[in-house]
Amino acid sequence: MDVINLTKSTDWNFIEEVSKESGQNPSLCYQCGNCTAGCPYTNYFDFPVSQIMRLLQSGQKDTILSSKAIWLCATCETCTTRCPCEIDVANVMDTLRIIARRENKVSEKDIKLFYDTFLASMKQHGRLFEVGTLMAYNLKSGHFFADAELGPKVMEKGKIHFFPNNIKGRDKVAKIFTRFQEKAKKHG
Amino acid sequence: MRVGVFICHCGSNIAGTIDVAKVAAEMRKVPGVAFATNYMYTCSEPGQDEIKEAIKREKLNRIVVAACSPRMHELTFRRTIEKAGLNRYFLEMANIREHISWIGLDKEANTNKAIESVKMAVAKAMNNKPLYSQSFKVNKRVLVIGGGVAGMQAALDCADGGLEVILVEKSPSVGGMMARLDKTFPTIDCSICILGPKMVDVAQHDKIKLYAYSEVDDIKGYVGNYQIKIKKKATYVDWVKCTGCGACMEKCPAKNSYDHFNFGVAPTRAINIPFPQAIPKKAKIDPNYCRQFVKGKCGVCAKICPTGAINYEMQDEIITEDVGAIIVASGYGLVDMDKFPEYGAGRYPDVITGIQYERLLNASGPTEGHILRPSDKTEPKTVVFVSCAGSRDKSCGIPYCSNFCCMYIAKQAILTKDHIPDSQSYVFYMDIRSPGKGYDEFTRRAQEDYGAKYVRGRVSRIYPKGKKMVVVGADTLLGTQVEVEADLVVLATAVTAAPGAPQLAEKLHISYDTFGFYVEGHPKLRPVETNTAGVYLAGCAQGPKDIPASVGQGSAAASKVQALFSKDMLESDPAVAKVNENTCVGCLKCIMTCPFGAVKEKELRGGRIVANVIETVCAGCGVCTATCPCGAIQLSHFTDNQLLAEVNTICQK
Amino acid sequence: MSEIAPKELRIVGFLCNWCSYGGADTAGVSRFRQPTDLRIIRVPCSGRVDPLFIVKALLNGADGVLVSGCHPRDCHYTDGNFYARRRLEMLKQLLPYLGIDEKRFHYTWISASEGQRWQKTVTDFTNQIHKLGPLHSTTEAHSGS
Amino acid sequence: MAEREYAYYSGCSLEGTAVEYDMSMKLVLEALDVNLKEPEDWSCCGSTPAHTVDHVLAAALAARNLSIIEKMGTDTVTVPCPSCLSAFKRAHLGMAGDASFKDQVNDLIDEPYNGGVISKSTLQIMYEDIGLEEVAKKVTHALPDLVVAPYYGCILTRPPEIAQFDDPENPVSMDKILEAVGVKVSSFVFKLECCGAAFGVPKRDMVNRLTAKVLSMALDSGANCIAVACPLCQQNLDLRQSQVNALMGTNYNIPILYFSQIVGLTYGLTPKELGIDKLIVSADDLIRSRITVEELAQNKAAAEAEEKARKAKQKEDKTKTEET
Ligand SMILES: Cc1cc2nc3c(=O)[nH]c(=O)nc-3n(C[C@H](O)[C@H](O)[C@H](O)COP(=O)(O)OP(=O)(O)OC[C@H]3O[C@@H](n4cnc5c(N)ncnc54)[C@H](O)[C@@H]3O)c2cc1C
Ligand SMILES: Cc1cc2nc3c(=O)[nH]c(=O)nc-3n(C[C@H](O)[C@H](O)[C@H](O)COP(=O)(O)OP(=O)(O)OC[C@H]3O[C@@H](n4cnc5c(N)ncnc54)[C@H](O)[C@@H]3O)c2cc1C
Ligand code: SF4
Ligand code: SF4
Ligand code: SF4
Ligand code: SF4
Ligand code: SF4
Ligand code: SF4
Ligand code: SF4
Ligand code: SF4
């Protein structure tokens, strides 16, 4: 990592933004590392979760928003359950994802794509259409044959529906999305 | 009436956010104020001289000092004006520091608030009457509660100074936690070898009367004259007859009794002498385990005892002692393992606490000093120490540092290597807190000379895998997760207040904090005094501290008592209730409400009944004053007139 | 803090010397910011507080009165605060008969170590009084029976 | 016993890949005299993906369903899927605790949600509402070969402020239920370790490695199958077990059953109606030895009698040899 010039690069607004949206106070973190110790994904994170908390304390917005860690977090709640300072760490991670999305800084394109595909299916049908989601994801991500070998196994068990279960109120669900988008636009 | 007002700057503490000159100027306009000034440090010697001179020069007869809290300097300034010839109760203080300048930054609002507060004090001062103390005799005996190292030190110092000491210890032997330790940091000398002689001195000192297995039941009275009720709990063994031979313990069939002394590391017998060096060395039956009590039959010990000391019918006994001062040294407790579900919460036998490990290390402990892990009695080769187990952990409700565990972990790591040369210790820590003399060198030695591996990070989980305990933690310096496959895990469990600490505080009328530790008179300047005259603190009862600090406080508390007892007579606080016999209608409501039984009936010559306050018994609470329907009983210095003068100053419609 | 109107109202506090006055000191020593409306009167014990003081204060210009003593069972004078509680509870029920909103009077227990709690109590109570507004410019004080 | 009634929100997975969870859960609850009412035209809870977009949006997607349930006049909804449950609880608690959040959420949906629905997992209603005693009463069959590792997954009991059920570090409800129906349970320390959650598709490698640990610890605990209460856990452990074997060079063959399937088996329901045939890793061998409790008792008595006879004989032999 480069030298961090604390006087120049500390983004106080970012700290404020995250505190407000997550309802958590990052100053409470005393860097004990318990979250990192318990996180099942530490091996896969580019920054272990305690370091994300530390970067947040130092207002290192860009480093955080472009990290893989915030997307690899599975919201398993281990960190939140064990943080001795009672910080809802998973909520902080969640908030960071939301901000990264808002600012178009997503590092883990596949994960975001998967989530987006999921939500699109939901918007379209009202419920999750598993096959459709998987196929759409594979097409868009370019991993055409991801999990392809599992297909037949599931099919054989009669668990796959090739047609979506469209609910009656699916326009109502879609409306939730449109209303949200309109609102988001209004607030910039 | 000529009131003099002195406004203190306290450097910038007050002057920084209050316009002190303006306050003084405003005061000069108040009727009755003859003189008002502001001064840099009023409590300093020149500051006090200034007051004395002004009293003489300006012929002042009431003084108001607007400065810090009266809890800080009221006594100082009372003495000052007394030296200038005024009655000490002619002083009033306005607290413009703690209650104004330190809690707001708005100088205008602060100044305005200060002006009104000083006006209130002036109004009260104008109603102040001279009060005169009475002197009363001091009972020069001291009660020490708790026979740990702090309490024993206090008892011995008092006794060596010629005072009679009553030492009350809750458990069957004195010694406290220190008696359970193996070696002590930072010199690694044997704990019982340095404590044992003190314990024997306590037992043999002709000025010390020891009540072991006893508790303070009730406390009445006031500084100089306390009446104490002590409950001697039934031991079911006549300690006059018992010689401590131990024959009963050998034959007792109730072999699975919980061993309080060893923190359950191994079981003991229902009748037992807690440890070989116990003082007094007497046997005691635990009725929770004794078959005679649980099942109604056994009686083996009664048959075996050569002196016929066993008495299953024994009852608790109440004893009364009169003393003049009290030292509280009731020590500490340790947090329960069930606070740590992620560490197994006591389900895994090979996850133990620091104090249990001391017992495993100790040559007179249940394993005779061999480190054997509880599950299979094998020697552990990999030992993990987890610091701050519960301490500095808001989620456990314990935000404070337990003070000495960093040091004893280093000690235990060193001792582990001494006992098992081919062992490896790991210490998970957040910070190494070792600020005492020679302490940091000690924790360095554990790492440099004894090879203990210190890992900076908390432990998240402990789980068993085969015969090993897997300790999952973080190394925050590396930024990774780490795992150790340990044979034994030692948790440095958090220090808590002693069990029952709040209840004891309530009997003593002393304050305790949220966690149950007793509150000292001033965190820096009165560390062993309480706000209750005649009651002093020593050791961990006040907060976690190691042996040197506990011993230091024991001696300090003893010297405070010596100073108190250096006079034969004490001055009573004259701020007590007084009855105006002309207005009292004899309803006797005050007698019913006084918490101290200080009001008695009195028959006047004409046969009329009125109330009468016994001055030495009255504690000055004013409950009676608020009760009396006629305003006939008035608490001096806080009379209706004085308090209403304050109310009227701020509420003038 | 933002809810407090810029103008101060009149709040009188009766604090027992041993616990709550010490708690207020602790808050000061810890520099816990508080609104400036409160004026403190030190009494030895909350049991010394005559309900008459409170009534007088409220009728003569105070907008709110706060009484604070030691926690039950931790009274420096054994049980002075029990007497206080009984009396003050009674007072609370009587205030409406004087045409005074009982929310203008509050009593609580704060120990000498609870600086933070003191800060919160003062802030909350001050906010509450500001919400109720001044007692004496309105007709509230006289509209009751 | 009075019949109990709950709204039942199955969630999307239970219509597809986790259909056997749905089948077995419904049958078991029916056996326990529970009446389930399906909310009409429910929609997806929003799950994890919605949470990465916005908390209000996520809550709104969940609250649409809560609002439907509220109108049904049932105050409690039971939810088999922990992910849906967590979405419901978060929406409910968030709205209850913050009026402005509530308004924002209700602005997004057609029919407002007023906070009148309590969400509980199906595990929770079996453990707390129905109780172990009732659960045990219905048992007719024994599964002598089964040693089960109960696996709760990460969010069923965590964080405690949201889950408000069982212990966040050492949950026991599933253990107790399985024990109540007479099944052997292993002491499994990886009860809560994350299985990889929703990353199965985008981060398969990572998920496979995490599940490998869970599978290996289950075997270490002496179990021969795993009980789950979550469609995602089931999928990652069962469907992807072959991927794990390919990646790690292992040959795990551990059946992953829904706890409701195991309970159903002890209630005498057929493997077919419980959807046992829908498991990828077959559990057929393990459950083949199923017998009725009467048979079990007979077998036991017979074994005991045999043992007694053997001991008696031994004694006889011994005295005989001593005599000679
Ligand atoms: C694992 C461990 C290792 C340690 N190692 C070291 C070390 O190496 N060096 C070091 O300096 N410090 C060490 N300490 C700290 C040391 O134990 C304390 O500093 C010391 O014991 C404090 O003495 P004390 O007299 O204040 O309290 P205690 O030792 O707790 O004694 C208090 C006594 O009061 C009694 N009591 C309690 N309540 C009542 C009551 N209501 N009425 C009557 N009696 C009562 C108790 O029974 C007890 O006998 C260690 C602590 C632990 C836990
Ligand atoms: C920057 C700084 C900040 C601090 N802040 C805090 C704080 O916030 N809180 C806190 O608790 N502590 C604080 N301390 C520590 C505090 O200063 C000491 O604990 C305290 O002053 C110790 O008091 P003392 O009487 O032992 O020694 P000293 O204050 O050093 O007094 C010793 C006196 O003895 C005199 N003397 C020396 N030799 C002789 C001699 N041969 N003959 C006669 N007289 C002699 C000296 O002139 C001196 O007046 C701070 C220290 C520093 C350096
Ligand atoms: S567990 Fe909590 S305090 Fe510790 S490093 Fe993580 S966020 Fe910080
Ligand atoms: S919630 Fe995210 S950051 Fe926290 S432990 Fe789980 S995966 Fe790691
Ligand atoms: S009298 Fe109090 S306020 Fe004034 S200088 Fe001394 S300590 Fe400070
Ligand atoms: S009670 Fe009797 S047998 Fe037991 S130690 Fe005392 S004297 Fe010995
Ligand atoms: S009577 Fe009790 S203490 Fe005595 S030997 Fe029997 S069990 Fe032990
Ligand atoms: S002394 Fe050390 S181990 Fe103990 S609580 Fe403090 S920092 Fe933690
Ligand atoms: S309450 Fe008042 S009037 Fe009644 S006896 Fe006491 S002093 Fe006299
Ligand atoms: S002030 Fe009154 S009530 Fe209090 S102790 Fe004295 S006489 Fe008793």
Short mmCIF file of C-alpha atoms in Angstrom, two decimals, chain B residues 276-454:
data_model
loop_
_atom_site.label_atom_id
_atom_site.label_comp_id
_atom_site.label_asym_id
_atom_site.label_seq_id
_atom_site.Cartn_x
_atom_site.Cartn_y
_atom_site.Cartn_z
CA PRO B 276 -2.62 -27.20 54.19
CA GLN B 277 -1.55 -23.69 55.24
CA ALA B 278 -5.07 -22.56 56.16
CA ILE B 279 -5.45 -20.13 59.05
CA PRO B 280 -7.26 -21.08 61.15
CA LYS B 281 -6.45 -24.68 60.35
CA LYS B 282 -9.83 -26.11 61.25
CA ALA B 283 -12.27 -28.45 59.57
CA LYS B 284 -15.69 -27.42 58.31
CA ILE B 285 -18.62 -29.38 56.92
CA ASP B 286 -20.28 -28.35 53.67
CA PRO B 287 -23.94 -29.26 54.30
CA ASN B 288 -24.67 -29.21 50.56
CA TYR B 289 -22.62 -32.38 50.16
CA CYS B 290 -22.49 -34.00 53.60
CA ARG B 291 -24.56 -37.20 53.67
CA GLN B 292 -25.65 -36.51 57.21
CA PHE B 293 -27.40 -33.40 55.92
CA VAL B 294 -28.43 -34.56 52.47
CA LYS B 295 -29.55 -38.09 53.30
CA GLY B 296 -29.82 -37.92 57.06
CA LYS B 297 -27.31 -40.65 57.73
CA CYS B 298 -23.53 -41.08 57.91
CA GLY B 299 -21.90 -39.67 61.03
CA VAL B 300 -18.51 -41.08 60.07
CA CYS B 301 -16.61 -37.93 60.97
CA ALA B 302 -18.25 -37.75 64.39
CA LYS B 303 -17.05 -41.29 65.07
CA ILE B 304 -13.55 -40.68 63.77
CA CYS B 305 -12.80 -37.29 65.34
CA PRO B 306 -10.42 -37.88 68.28
CA THR B 307 -11.50 -34.69 70.05
CA GLY B 308 -15.25 -35.03 69.60
CA ALA B 309 -15.40 -31.74 67.72
CA ILE B 310 -18.20 -32.60 65.31
CA ASN B 311 -21.57 -31.04 66.07
CA TYR B 312 -24.26 -31.51 63.41
CA GLU B 313 -26.67 -29.36 65.41
CA MET B 314 -24.54 -26.23 65.30
CA GLN B 315 -26.35 -22.97 64.48
CA ASP B 316 -25.21 -19.62 63.13
CA GLU B 317 -24.19 -17.29 65.93
CA ILE B 318 -24.42 -13.49 66.16
CA ILE B 319 -21.65 -11.61 67.94
CA THR B 320 -21.52 -7.90 68.68
CA GLU B 321 -18.37 -5.78 68.52
CA ASP B 322 -17.94 -2.04 68.96
CA VAL B 323 -15.40 -0.23 66.80
CA GLY B 324 -14.52 3.31 65.74
CA ALA B 325 -13.45 2.77 62.12
CA ILE B 326 -13.86 0.25 59.33
CA ILE B 327 -11.51 -0.90 56.58
CA VAL B 328 -13.19 -2.75 53.72
CA ALA B 329 -10.93 -5.17 51.87
CA SER B 330 -13.40 -7.66 50.49
CA GLY B 331 -11.48 -8.29 47.27
CA TYR B 332 -12.82 -9.47 43.95
CA GLY B 333 -14.55 -12.23 42.06
CA LEU B 334 -14.03 -13.71 38.60
CA VAL B 335 -16.52 -13.84 35.78
CA ASP B 336 -18.24 -17.16 35.13
CA MET B 337 -17.19 -19.29 32.17
CA ASP B 338 -20.78 -19.45 30.96
CA LYS B 339 -20.31 -15.90 29.69
CA PHE B 340 -18.33 -17.41 26.82
CA PRO B 341 -20.50 -19.70 24.71
CA GLU B 342 -18.05 -19.28 21.82
CA TYR B 343 -15.30 -20.73 24.02
CA GLY B 344 -17.42 -23.67 25.09
CA ALA B 345 -18.86 -22.05 28.21
CA GLY B 346 -17.38 -24.60 30.56
CA ARG B 347 -18.42 -27.57 28.44
CA TYR B 348 -14.89 -28.49 27.45
CA PRO B 349 -12.77 -29.72 30.35
CA ASP B 350 -9.53 -28.56 28.72
CA VAL B 351 -10.60 -24.93 28.59
CA ILE B 352 -9.89 -23.62 32.09
CA THR B 353 -9.48 -20.29 33.86
CA GLY B 354 -6.30 -18.56 34.97
CA ILE B 355 -6.97 -19.18 38.63
CA GLN B 356 -7.59 -22.87 37.96
CA TYR B 357 -4.25 -22.96 36.16
CA GLU B 358 -2.58 -21.44 39.24
CA ARG B 359 -3.92 -24.41 41.19
CA LEU B 360 -2.52 -26.84 38.62
CA LEU B 361 0.89 -25.16 38.85
CA ASN B 362 0.85 -25.11 42.63
CA ALA B 363 2.85 -27.75 44.44
CA SER B 364 0.19 -28.03 47.12
CA GLY B 365 -2.61 -28.04 44.57
CA PRO B 366 -4.67 -31.03 43.49
CA THR B 367 -2.06 -32.24 40.98
CA GLU B 368 0.87 -31.55 43.30
CA GLY B 369 2.27 -29.05 40.87
CA HIS B 370 2.21 -31.23 37.78
CA ILE B 371 0.48 -29.59 34.88
CA LEU B 372 -2.04 -32.22 33.82
CA ARG B 373 -4.93 -31.40 31.59
CA PRO B 374 -8.28 -32.13 33.22
CA SER B 375 -9.70 -34.39 30.49
CA ASP B 376 -7.10 -37.17 30.42
CA LYS B 377 -4.48 -36.16 32.99
CA THR B 378 -1.74 -35.89 30.37
CA GLU B 379 0.90 -33.22 30.19
CA PRO B 380 -0.05 -30.51 27.67
CA LYS B 381 2.61 -29.59 25.16
CA THR B 382 0.79 -26.71 23.53
CA VAL B 383 -0.87 -24.23 25.84
CA VAL B 384 -2.88 -21.24 24.65
CA PHE B 385 -3.58 -18.25 26.87
CA VAL B 386 -6.49 -16.02 25.99
CA SER B 387 -6.28 -12.56 27.50
CA CYS B 388 -9.17 -10.22 28.16
CA ALA B 389 -11.65 -13.11 28.42
CA GLY B 390 -14.65 -10.99 29.28
CA SER B 391 -12.62 -7.89 30.12
CA ARG B 392 -12.77 -4.84 27.89
CA ASP B 393 -15.82 -6.45 26.42
CA LYS B 394 -18.95 -4.35 26.34
CA SER B 395 -20.97 -7.29 25.11
CA CYS B 396 -20.13 -9.00 28.42
CA GLY B 397 -21.01 -5.86 30.35
CA ILE B 398 -17.38 -5.48 31.46
CA PRO B 399 -15.82 -2.55 29.61
CA TYR B 400 -12.88 -2.16 31.99
CA CYS B 401 -9.43 -3.74 32.01
CA SER B 402 -8.85 -6.32 34.71
CA ASN B 403 -5.46 -4.83 35.42
CA PHE B 404 -3.28 -7.81 36.31
CA CYS B 405 -4.05 -10.61 33.85
CA CYS B 406 -1.51 -9.49 31.22
CA MET B 407 1.11 -9.91 33.89
CA TYR B 408 -0.04 -13.25 35.25
CA ILE B 409 -0.36 -14.67 31.75
CA ALA B 410 3.31 -13.83 31.16
CA LYS B 411 4.06 -15.45 34.50
CA GLN B 412 2.08 -18.56 33.67
CA ALA B 413 3.75 -18.82 30.25
CA ILE B 414 7.15 -18.69 31.93
CA LEU B 415 6.13 -21.26 34.53
CA THR B 416 4.73 -23.54 31.85
CA LYS B 417 8.11 -23.61 30.15
CA ASP B 418 9.78 -24.26 33.52
CA HIS B 419 7.47 -27.19 34.23
CA ILE B 420 7.42 -28.64 30.72
CA PRO B 421 10.57 -27.65 28.84
CA ASP B 422 9.36 -29.02 25.50
CA SER B 423 6.10 -27.12 25.66
CA GLN B 424 5.06 -24.16 23.56
CA SER B 425 2.84 -21.36 24.80
CA TYR B 426 0.78 -18.98 22.69
CA VAL B 427 -0.72 -15.80 24.07
CA PHE B 428 -3.59 -14.08 22.27
CA TYR B 429 -3.67 -10.45 23.37
CA MET B 430 -5.00 -7.06 22.33
CA ASP B 431 -2.55 -4.96 24.30
CA ILE B 432 0.11 -5.93 26.78
CA ARG B 433 -0.53 -3.85 29.87
CA SER B 434 2.53 -3.95 32.06
CA PRO B 435 3.29 -0.46 33.37
CA GLY B 436 4.68 -1.35 36.82
CA LYS B 437 8.29 -1.33 37.85
CA GLY B 438 10.06 -4.22 36.18
CA TYR B 439 6.82 -5.35 34.60
CA ASP B 440 7.45 -4.68 30.95
CA GLU B 441 10.84 -6.34 31.21
CA PHE B 442 8.98 -9.33 32.63
CA THR B 443 6.56 -9.68 29.72
CA ARG B 444 9.48 -9.24 27.33
CA ARG B 445 11.32 -12.03 29.12
CA ALA B 446 8.38 -14.37 28.58
CA GLN B 447 8.82 -13.81 24.85
CA GLU B 448 12.58 -13.41 24.53
CA ASP B 449 13.86 -16.00 27.00
CA TYR B 450 10.94 -18.39 27.31
CA GLY B 451 9.77 -18.33 23.72
CA ALA B 452 6.11 -17.64 24.38
CA LYS B 453 4.52 -16.67 21.07
CA TYR B 454 2.41 -13.57 21.44
#
